[in-house]
Short mmCIF file of C-alpha atoms in Angstrom, two decimals:
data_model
loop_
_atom_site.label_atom_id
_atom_site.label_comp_id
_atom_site.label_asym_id
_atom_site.label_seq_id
_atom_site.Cartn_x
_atom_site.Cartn_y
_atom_site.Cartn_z
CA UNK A 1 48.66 4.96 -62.57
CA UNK A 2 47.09 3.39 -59.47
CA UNK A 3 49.41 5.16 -57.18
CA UNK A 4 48.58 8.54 -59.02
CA UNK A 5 44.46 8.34 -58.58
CA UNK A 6 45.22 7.36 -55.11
CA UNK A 7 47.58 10.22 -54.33
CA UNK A 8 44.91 12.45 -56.06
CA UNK A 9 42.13 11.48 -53.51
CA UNK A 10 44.57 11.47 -50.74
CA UNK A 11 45.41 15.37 -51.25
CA UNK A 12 41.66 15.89 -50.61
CA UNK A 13 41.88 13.47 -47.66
CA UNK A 14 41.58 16.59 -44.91
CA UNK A 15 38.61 18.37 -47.15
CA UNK A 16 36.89 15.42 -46.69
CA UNK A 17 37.31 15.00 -42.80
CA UNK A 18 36.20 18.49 -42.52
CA UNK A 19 33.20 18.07 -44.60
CA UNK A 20 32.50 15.00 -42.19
CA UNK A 21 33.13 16.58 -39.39
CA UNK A 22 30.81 19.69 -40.45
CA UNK A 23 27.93 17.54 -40.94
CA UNK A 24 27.83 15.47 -37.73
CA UNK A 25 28.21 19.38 -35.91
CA UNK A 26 25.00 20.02 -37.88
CA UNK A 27 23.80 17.10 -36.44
CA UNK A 28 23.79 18.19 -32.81
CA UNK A 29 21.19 21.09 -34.02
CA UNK A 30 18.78 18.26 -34.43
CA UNK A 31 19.90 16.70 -30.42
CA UNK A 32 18.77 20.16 -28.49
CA UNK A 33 14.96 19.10 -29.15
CA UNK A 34 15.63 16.52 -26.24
CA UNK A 35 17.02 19.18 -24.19
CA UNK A 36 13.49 20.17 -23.50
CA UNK A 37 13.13 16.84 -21.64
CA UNK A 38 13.57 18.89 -17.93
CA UNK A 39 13.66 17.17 -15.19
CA UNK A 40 14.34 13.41 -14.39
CA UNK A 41 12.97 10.75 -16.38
CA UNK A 42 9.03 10.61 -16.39
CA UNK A 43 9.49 6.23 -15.28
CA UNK A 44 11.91 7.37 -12.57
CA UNK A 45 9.66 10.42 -11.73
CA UNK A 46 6.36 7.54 -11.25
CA UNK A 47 8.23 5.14 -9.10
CA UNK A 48 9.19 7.95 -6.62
CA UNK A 49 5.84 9.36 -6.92
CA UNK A 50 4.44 6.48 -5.74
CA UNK A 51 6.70 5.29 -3.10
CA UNK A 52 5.33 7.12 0.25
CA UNK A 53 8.32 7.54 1.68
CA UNK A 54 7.79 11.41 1.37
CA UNK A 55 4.95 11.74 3.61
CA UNK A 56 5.43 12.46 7.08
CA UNK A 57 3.03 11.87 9.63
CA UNK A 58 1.45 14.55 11.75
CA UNK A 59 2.76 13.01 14.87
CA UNK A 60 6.33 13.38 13.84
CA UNK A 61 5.65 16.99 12.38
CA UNK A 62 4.32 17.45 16.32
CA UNK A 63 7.20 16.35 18.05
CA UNK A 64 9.60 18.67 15.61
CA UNK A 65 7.60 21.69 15.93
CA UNK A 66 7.62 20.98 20.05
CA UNK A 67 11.86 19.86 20.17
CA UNK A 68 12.01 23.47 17.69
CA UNK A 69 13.78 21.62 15.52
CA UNK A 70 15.97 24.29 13.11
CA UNK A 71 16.55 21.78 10.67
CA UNK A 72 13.17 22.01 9.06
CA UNK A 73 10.78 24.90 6.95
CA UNK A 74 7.45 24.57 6.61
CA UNK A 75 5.88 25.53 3.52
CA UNK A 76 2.38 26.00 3.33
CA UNK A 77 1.65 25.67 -0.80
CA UNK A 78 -2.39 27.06 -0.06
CA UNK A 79 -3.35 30.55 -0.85
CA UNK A 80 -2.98 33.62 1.49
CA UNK A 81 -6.54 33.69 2.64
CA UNK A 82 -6.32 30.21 4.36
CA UNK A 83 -2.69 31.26 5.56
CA UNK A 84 -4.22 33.98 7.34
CA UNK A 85 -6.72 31.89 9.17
CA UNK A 86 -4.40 29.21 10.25
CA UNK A 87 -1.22 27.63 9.43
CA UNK A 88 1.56 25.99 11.75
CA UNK A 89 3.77 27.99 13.38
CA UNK A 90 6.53 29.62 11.53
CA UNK A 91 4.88 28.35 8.50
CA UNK A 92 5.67 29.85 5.05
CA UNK A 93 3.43 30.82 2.71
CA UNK A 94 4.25 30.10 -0.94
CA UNK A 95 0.50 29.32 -3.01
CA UNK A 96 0.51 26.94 -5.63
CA UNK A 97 0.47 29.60 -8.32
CA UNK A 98 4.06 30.71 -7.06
CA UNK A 99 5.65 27.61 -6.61
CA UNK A 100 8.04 28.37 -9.13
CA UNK A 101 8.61 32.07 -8.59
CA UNK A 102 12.09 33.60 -8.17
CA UNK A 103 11.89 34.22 -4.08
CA UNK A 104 10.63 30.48 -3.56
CA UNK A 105 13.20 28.57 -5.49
CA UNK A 106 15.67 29.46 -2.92
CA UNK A 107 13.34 27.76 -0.30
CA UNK A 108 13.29 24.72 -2.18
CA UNK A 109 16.32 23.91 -3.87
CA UNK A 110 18.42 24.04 -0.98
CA UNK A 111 20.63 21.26 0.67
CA UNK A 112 20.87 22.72 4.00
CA UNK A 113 17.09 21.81 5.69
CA UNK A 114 14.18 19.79 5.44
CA UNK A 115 11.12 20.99 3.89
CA UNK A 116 7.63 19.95 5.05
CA UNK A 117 4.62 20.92 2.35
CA UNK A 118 1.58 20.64 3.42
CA UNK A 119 -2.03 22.18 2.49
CA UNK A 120 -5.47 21.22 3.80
CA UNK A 121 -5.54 17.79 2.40
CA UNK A 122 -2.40 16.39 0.70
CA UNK A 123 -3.29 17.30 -2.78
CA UNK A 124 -1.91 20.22 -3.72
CA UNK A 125 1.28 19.19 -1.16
CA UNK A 126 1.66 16.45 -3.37
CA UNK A 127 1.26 18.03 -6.72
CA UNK A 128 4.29 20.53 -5.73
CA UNK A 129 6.05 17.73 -4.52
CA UNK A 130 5.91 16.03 -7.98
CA UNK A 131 7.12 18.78 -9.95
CA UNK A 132 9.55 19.77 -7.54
CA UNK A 133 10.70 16.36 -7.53
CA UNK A 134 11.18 16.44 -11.58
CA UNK A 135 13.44 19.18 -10.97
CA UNK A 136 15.10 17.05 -8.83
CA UNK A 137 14.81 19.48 -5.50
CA UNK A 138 16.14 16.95 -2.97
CA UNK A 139 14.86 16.94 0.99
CA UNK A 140 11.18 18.03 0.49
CA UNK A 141 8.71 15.85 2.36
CA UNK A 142 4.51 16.45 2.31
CA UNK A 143 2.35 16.31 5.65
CA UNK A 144 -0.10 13.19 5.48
CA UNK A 145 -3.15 14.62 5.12
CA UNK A 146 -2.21 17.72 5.91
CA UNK A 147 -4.42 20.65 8.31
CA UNK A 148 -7.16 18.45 7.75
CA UNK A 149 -5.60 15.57 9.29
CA UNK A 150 -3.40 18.11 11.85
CA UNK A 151 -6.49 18.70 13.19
CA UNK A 152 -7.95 15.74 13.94
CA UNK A 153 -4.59 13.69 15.36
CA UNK A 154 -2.96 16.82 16.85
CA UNK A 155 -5.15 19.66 17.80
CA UNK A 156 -8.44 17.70 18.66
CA UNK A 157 -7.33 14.53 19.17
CA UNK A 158 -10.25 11.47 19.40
CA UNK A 159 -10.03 9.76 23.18
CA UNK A 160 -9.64 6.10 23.07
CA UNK A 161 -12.57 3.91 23.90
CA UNK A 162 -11.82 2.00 27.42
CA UNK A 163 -11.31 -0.99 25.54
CA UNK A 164 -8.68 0.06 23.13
CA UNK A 165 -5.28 -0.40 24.15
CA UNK A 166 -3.04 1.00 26.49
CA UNK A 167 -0.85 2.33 23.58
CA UNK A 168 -3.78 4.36 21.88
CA UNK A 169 -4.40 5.68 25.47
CA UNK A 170 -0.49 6.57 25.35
CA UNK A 171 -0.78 8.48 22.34
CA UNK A 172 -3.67 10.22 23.08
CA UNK A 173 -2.00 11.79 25.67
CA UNK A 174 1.16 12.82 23.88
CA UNK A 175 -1.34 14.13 21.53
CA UNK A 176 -3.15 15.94 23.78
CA UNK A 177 -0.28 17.27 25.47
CA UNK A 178 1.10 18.14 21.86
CA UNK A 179 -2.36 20.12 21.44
CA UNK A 180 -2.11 22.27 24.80
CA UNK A 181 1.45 23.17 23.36
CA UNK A 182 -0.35 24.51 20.09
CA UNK A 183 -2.95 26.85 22.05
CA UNK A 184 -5.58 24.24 23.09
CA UNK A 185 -7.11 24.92 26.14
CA UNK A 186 -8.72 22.16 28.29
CA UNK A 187 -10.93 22.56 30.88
CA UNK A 188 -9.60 19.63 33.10
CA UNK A 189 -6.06 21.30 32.50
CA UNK A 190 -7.73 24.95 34.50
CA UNK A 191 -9.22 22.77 36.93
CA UNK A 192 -6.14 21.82 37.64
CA UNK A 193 -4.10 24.50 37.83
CA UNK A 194 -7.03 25.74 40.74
CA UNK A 195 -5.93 23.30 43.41
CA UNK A 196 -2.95 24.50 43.51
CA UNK A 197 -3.85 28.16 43.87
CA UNK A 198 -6.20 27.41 46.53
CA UNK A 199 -3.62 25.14 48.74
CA UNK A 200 -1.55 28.01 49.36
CA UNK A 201 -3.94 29.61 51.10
CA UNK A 202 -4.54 27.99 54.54
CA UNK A 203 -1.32 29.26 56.30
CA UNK A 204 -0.87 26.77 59.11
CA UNK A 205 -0.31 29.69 61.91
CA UNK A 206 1.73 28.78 64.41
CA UNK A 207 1.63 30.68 67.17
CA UNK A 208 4.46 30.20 69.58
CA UNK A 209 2.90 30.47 73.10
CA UNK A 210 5.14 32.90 75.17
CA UNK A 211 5.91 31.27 78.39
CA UNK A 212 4.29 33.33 80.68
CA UNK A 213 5.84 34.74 83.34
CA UNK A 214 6.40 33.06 86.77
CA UNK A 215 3.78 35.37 88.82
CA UNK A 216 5.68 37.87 90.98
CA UNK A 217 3.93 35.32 93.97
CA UNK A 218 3.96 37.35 97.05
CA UNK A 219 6.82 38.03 98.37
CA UNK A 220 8.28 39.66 101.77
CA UNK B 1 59.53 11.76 -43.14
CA UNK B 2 58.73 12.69 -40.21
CA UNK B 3 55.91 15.41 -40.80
CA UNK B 4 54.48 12.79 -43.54
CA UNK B 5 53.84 10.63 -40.08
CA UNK B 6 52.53 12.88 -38.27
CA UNK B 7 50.08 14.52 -40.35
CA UNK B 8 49.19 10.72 -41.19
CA UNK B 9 48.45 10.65 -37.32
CA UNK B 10 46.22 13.15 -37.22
CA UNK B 11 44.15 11.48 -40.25
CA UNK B 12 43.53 8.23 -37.97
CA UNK B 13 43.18 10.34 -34.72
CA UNK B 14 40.21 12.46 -37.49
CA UNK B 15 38.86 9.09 -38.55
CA UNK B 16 38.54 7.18 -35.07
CA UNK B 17 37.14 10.51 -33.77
CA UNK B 18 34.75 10.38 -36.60
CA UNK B 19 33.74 6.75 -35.89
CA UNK B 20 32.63 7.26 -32.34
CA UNK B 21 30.98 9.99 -33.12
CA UNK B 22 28.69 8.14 -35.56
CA UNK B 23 28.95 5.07 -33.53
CA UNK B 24 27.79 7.35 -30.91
CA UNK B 25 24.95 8.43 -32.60
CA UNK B 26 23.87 5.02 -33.62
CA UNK B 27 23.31 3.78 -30.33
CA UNK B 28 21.31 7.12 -29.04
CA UNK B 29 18.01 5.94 -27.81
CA UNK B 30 15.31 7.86 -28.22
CA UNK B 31 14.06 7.91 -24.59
CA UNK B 32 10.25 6.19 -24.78
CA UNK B 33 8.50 8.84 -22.80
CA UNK B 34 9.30 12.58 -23.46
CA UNK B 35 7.59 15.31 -21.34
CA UNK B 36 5.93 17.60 -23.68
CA UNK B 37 5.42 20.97 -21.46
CA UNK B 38 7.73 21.87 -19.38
CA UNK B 39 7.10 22.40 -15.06
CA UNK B 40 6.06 25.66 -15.31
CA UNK B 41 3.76 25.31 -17.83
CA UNK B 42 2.46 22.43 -15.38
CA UNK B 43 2.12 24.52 -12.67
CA UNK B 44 -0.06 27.18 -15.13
CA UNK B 45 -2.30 24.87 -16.34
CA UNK B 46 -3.41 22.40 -13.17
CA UNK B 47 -3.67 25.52 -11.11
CA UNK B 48 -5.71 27.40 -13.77
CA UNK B 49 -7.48 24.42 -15.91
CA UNK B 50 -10.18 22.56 -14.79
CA UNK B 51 -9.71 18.98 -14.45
CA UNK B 52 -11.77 17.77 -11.51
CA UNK B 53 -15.19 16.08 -12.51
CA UNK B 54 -17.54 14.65 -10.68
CA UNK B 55 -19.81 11.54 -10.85
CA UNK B 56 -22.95 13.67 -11.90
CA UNK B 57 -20.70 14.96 -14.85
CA UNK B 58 -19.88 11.08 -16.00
CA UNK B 59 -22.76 10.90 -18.60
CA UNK B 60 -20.95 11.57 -20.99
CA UNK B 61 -19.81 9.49 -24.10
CA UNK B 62 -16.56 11.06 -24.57
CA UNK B 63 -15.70 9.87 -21.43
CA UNK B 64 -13.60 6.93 -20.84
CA UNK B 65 -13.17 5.33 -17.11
CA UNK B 66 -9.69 4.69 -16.29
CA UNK B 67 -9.01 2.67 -12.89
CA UNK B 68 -6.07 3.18 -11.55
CA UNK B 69 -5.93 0.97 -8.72
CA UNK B 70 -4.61 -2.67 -8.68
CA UNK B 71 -5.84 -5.74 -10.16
CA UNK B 72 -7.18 -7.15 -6.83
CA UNK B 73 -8.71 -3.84 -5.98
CA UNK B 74 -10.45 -3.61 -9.56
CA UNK B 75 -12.02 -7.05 -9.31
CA UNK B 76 -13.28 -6.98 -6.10
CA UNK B 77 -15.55 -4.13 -7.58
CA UNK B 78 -14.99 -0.93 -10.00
CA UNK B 79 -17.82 1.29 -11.93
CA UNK B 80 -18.93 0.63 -15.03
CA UNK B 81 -16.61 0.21 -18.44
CA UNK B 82 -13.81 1.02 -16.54
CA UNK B 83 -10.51 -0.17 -17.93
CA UNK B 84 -7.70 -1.44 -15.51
CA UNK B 85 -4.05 0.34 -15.70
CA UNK B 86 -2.17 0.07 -12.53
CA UNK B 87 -0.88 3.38 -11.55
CA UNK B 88 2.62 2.10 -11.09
CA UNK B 89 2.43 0.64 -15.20
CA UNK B 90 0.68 3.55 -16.64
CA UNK B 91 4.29 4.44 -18.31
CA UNK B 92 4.73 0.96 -19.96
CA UNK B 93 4.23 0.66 -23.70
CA UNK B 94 1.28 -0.88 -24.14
CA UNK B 95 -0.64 1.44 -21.43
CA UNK B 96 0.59 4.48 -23.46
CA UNK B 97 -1.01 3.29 -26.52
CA UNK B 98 -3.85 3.57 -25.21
CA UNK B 99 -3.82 7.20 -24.07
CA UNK B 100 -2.42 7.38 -27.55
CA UNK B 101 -5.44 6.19 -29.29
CA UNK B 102 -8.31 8.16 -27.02
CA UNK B 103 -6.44 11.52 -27.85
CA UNK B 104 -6.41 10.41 -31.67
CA UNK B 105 -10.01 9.42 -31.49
CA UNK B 106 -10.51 13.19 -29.16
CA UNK B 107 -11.81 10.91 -26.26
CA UNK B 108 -11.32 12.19 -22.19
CA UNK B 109 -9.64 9.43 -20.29
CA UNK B 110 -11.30 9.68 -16.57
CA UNK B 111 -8.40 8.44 -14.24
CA UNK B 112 -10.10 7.67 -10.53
CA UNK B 113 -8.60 5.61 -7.98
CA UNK B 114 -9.68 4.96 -4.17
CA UNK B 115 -9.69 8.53 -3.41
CA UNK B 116 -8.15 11.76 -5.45
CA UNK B 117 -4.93 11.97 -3.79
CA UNK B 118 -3.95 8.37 -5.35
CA UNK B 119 -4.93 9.68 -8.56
CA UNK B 120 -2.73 12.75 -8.19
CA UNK B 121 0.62 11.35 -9.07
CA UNK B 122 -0.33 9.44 -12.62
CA UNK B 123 -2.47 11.97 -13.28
CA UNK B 124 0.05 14.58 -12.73
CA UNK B 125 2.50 12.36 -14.85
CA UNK B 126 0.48 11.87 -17.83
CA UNK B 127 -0.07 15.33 -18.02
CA UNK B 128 2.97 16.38 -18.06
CA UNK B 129 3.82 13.76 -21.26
CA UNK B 130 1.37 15.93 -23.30
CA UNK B 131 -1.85 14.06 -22.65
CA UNK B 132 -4.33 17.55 -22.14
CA UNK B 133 -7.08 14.87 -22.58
CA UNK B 134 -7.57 13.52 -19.00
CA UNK B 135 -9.57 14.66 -15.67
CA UNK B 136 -8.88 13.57 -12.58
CA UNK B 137 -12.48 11.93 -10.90
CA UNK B 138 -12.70 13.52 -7.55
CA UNK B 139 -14.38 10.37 -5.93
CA UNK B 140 -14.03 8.21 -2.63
CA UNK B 141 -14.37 4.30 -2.91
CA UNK B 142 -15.06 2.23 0.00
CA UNK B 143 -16.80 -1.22 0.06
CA UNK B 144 -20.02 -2.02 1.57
CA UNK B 145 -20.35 -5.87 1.65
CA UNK B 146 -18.09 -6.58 -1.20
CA UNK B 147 -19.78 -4.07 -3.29
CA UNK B 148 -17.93 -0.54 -4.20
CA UNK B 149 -19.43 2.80 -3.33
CA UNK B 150 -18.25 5.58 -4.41
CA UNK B 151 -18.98 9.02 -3.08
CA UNK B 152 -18.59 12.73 -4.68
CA UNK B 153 -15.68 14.54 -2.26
CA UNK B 154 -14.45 17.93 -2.93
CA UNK B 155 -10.39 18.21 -3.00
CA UNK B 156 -8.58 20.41 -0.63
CA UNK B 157 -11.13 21.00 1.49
CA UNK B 158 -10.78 22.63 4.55
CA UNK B 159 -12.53 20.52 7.39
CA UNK B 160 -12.18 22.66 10.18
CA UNK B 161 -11.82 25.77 11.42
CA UNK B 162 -8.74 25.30 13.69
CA UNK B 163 -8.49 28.95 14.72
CA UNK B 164 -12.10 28.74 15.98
CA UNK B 165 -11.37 25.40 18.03
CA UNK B 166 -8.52 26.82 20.02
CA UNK B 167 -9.84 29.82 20.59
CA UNK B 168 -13.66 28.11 21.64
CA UNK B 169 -11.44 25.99 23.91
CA UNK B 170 -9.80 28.84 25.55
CA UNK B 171 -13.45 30.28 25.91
CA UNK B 172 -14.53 27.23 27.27
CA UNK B 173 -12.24 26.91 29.59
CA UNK B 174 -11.98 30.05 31.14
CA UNK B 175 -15.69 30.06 31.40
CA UNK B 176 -15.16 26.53 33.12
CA UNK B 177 -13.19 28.38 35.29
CA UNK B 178 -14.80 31.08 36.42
CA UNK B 179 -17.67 28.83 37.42
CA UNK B 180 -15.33 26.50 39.50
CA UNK B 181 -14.23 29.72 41.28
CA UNK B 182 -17.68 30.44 42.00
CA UNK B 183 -17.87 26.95 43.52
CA UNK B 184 -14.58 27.30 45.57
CA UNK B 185 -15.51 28.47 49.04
CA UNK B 186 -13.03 30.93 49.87
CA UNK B 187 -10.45 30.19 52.19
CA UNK B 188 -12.55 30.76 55.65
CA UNK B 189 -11.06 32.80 58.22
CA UNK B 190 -9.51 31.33 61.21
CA UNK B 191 -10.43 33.68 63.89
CA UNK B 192 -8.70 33.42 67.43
CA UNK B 193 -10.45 34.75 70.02
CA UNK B 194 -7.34 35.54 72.46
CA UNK B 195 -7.93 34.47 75.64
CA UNK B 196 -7.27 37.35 78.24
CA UNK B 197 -4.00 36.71 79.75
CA UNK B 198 -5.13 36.48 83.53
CA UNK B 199 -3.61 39.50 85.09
CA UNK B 200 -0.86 37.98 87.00
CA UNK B 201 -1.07 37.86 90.61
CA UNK B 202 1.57 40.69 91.64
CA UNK B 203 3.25 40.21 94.21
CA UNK B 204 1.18 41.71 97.31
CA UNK B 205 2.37 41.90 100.92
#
C-alpha cells in the first residue's frame, strides 16, 4: 500500500522539479531591481573619493606639458566660453553638461593614456571625477586647484622672500622658466637677450699693416 | 535498469541544483547603500539644480548644519547647531539614519566642510543615494586665534585672466625694450684717419 502512494508521488516527481524550478526563474524578475545599482559600490566609491591620490599638482602637469609627454589628454570639463579665453595647450574641451555624451566617453574610458581634468578651481574636476570614477573609468587624474592655482604656481609664479630657502628659490626658477615656456614674457629675460645683440657689433678691425716698401734709395 | 538509474540521476542532479539555488538566494545580501539615480541623471541635476547656499541664506529653520570635517577639527570650533559626521563615515549606518529622518521630517541637511571642494565628494555621494534634500554650503573656514571664521566664496571662480597676463607681459616687455634701446648708445664709429703714406723717396741720381 505504502509502496503504491509512494510510487504515485514519485510519477509526479519531474512535475514537481519543474514547478520548482519555474518559480525560482520567476524569482530572478524580482533580482534586476539591483541591476540599477551602476557603478561601484557607493562605500568603495567614498574611500576613493577621499583618498587624494588623484590630484596632480600643477608642477608635475608643467613639467609634462614641457617633456610633450604623449601619454596624457587634457580635458578641460568648463564651458566653451572660458575654453575660448584660456585653457592649456592641447586642452580638450568637454563642459560638465556633456560629460557623458557619446563623443566624450571614448576620451574617458580608455586604457591607453592618462587623463588630466581640470577647471578653474577643482570643483567641477572633481565632481566628473566622482562619477566617472563610479563607472569605474580607470587613469583619470584632476589638476589641484586647477587654472586658478595654474596661474599662480606656473604662469605668475610668487618670488621667494631672501630669507626663504634655497629650495623655494630653486623652484621659483623652474617655475619661472616653466612660465616663459607658456608665453610669459619677462622683462629681465629682453634685457637679456640685448647684450648679446649689441656685442656683435664692435668688429675688432684688424688692419694688417702692409710692409712698406724698401724706398727705391738712390741709386747709380 | 539502467535508464531507471539514470533518470534517478538526473532527479538528484534537479534537487542539488535546486538547493543552491535557494541556498543561494538565502545568503543574498541586500547591499546597505543603493544608489537611487543613476550617473546621468547626476550629471542633469548638479549641473542644472541649485545646491550652493550661502551663509546669508542660513536663517532658515529647515535648515540643518552638517559638519563634515573631523572630530578634532569640529571641536576646535564649528558654527552653530552643527552636527558632526566625518566625511569618510557618512556611509555607516547610524550616519544614514540620520539623513533618513531629516528627509522624513522634509528637513535640508547643510553639509560644509573647510572649504567647498572637501564638501564635494560626500556631497556628491549622498546625492547620488537619493538624498535630493541637501546643499552644499559654499564657505571657507580658517581660524583666527582658536576661533573659526568662516567666509562666503563663490565656487569655480575664475581668479585671473591668464590670457591678459601673458599678453600684458609681452606688452611690458617689449615696451621695456624699446626703452633700453633708446638707452643703448649705438655702436660709435671707429674712424681712421689714414695717415698719408709718405711718398717714398724714389730713387734720384
Amino acid at each position: 500500500m505504502v509502496k503504491k502512494k509512494i510510487a504515485k508521488v514519485l510519477a509526479f516527481r519531474y512535475k514537481i522539479l519543474a514547478a520548482i524550478l519555474i518559480l525560482l526563474a520567476g524569482g530572478l524578475v524580482l533580482l534586476p531591481k539591483y541591476q540599477k545599482h551602476e557603478g561601484i559600490k557607493p562605500e568603495e566609491l567614498l574611500s576613493n573619493t577621499i583618498s587624494p591620490e588623484r590630484y596632480m599638482t600643477t608642477d608635475r602637469l608643467a613639467h609634462i606639458l614641457i617633456n610633450q609627454d604623449p601619454s596624457f589628454i587634457l580635458i578641460d570639463v568648463r564651458d566653451e566660453k572660458s575654453f575660448a579665453s584660456y585653457t592649456l595647450p592641447n586642452a580638450i574641451n568637454i563642459p560638465l553638461q556633456k560629460l557623458f555624451d557619446e563623443g566624450s566617453v571614448s576620451y574617458l574610458n580608455q586604457n591607453q593614456y592618462d587623463v588630466v581634468l581640470f577647471s578653474n578651481d577643482n570643483f567641477y574636476a572633481d565632481q566628473a571625477w566622482i562619477l566617472c570614477n563610479r563607472l569605474g573609468y580607470k587613469h583619470l587624474r584632476v589638476l589641484k586647484g586647477g587654472i586658478n592655482e595654474w596661474f599662480t604656481t606656473i604662469i605668475n609664479p610668487v618670488k621667494p622672500a631672501e630669507n626663504m630657502s634655497a629650495s623655494d628659490f630653486e623652484l621659483y626658477t623652474t617655475r619661472k622658466a616653466a612660465s616663459m615656456f607658456f608665453g610669459v614674457v619677462y622683462p629681465e629675460q629682453v634685457k637679456a637677450e640685448t647684450p648679446k645683440v649689441v656685442k656683435v657689433a664692435p668688429k675688432k678691425v684688424i688692419t694688417i699693416e702692409k710692409k712698406k716698401k724698401a724706398p727705391a734709395e738712390g741709386g747709380c | 535498469m539502467k535508464e531507471l538509474e539514470k533518470t534517478k540521476r538526473i532527479s538528484i542532479a534537479a534537487t542539488l541544483f535546486i538547493l543552491a539555488v535557494i541556498i543561494g538566494l538565502l545568503t543574498y545580501k541586500r547591499p546597505k547603500n543603493i544608489y537611487a539615480i543613476n550617473t546621468k541623471d547626476t550629471l542633469e541635476k548638479i549641473t542644472g539644480d541649485n545646491y550652493i547656499i550661502t551663509l546669508n541664506e542660513l536663517n532658515n529653520p529647515d535648515f540643518v548644519l552638517i559638519d563634515i570635517r573631523n572630530q578634532y577639527e569640529f571641536e576646535q570650533g564649528h558654527l552653530e547647531n552643527a552636527i558632526n559626521i566625518y566625511a569618510a563615515e557618512i556611509l555607516s549606518v547610524d550616519h544614514i539614519k540620520v539623513f533618513d529622518e531629516l528627509k522624513e521630517s522634509n528637513k535640508t541637511a547643510v553639509l560644509y566642510g573647510n572649504n567647498p571642494q572637501e564638501v564635494n565628494a560626500p556631497f556628491l555621494i549622498l546625492y547620488q543615494l537619493g538624498f535630493d534634500n541637501i546643499k552644499l554650503l559654499a564657505i571657507e573656514n580658517s581660524y583666527l586665534q582658536n576661533k573659526l571664521i568662516s567666509k562666503n566664496t563663490v565656487i569655480e571662480k575664475s581668479e585671473a585672466d591668464v590670457t591678459a597676463f601673458i599678453n600684458e607681459s609681452v606688452n611690458k616687455a617689449t615696451t621695456a625694450e624699446t626703452l633700453k634701446k633708446v638707452v643703448i648708445a649705438p655702436p660709435k664709429k671707429v674712424i681712421t684717419v689714414q695717415k698719408k703714406k709718405k711718398a717714398p723717396a724714389e730713387g734720384g741720381c
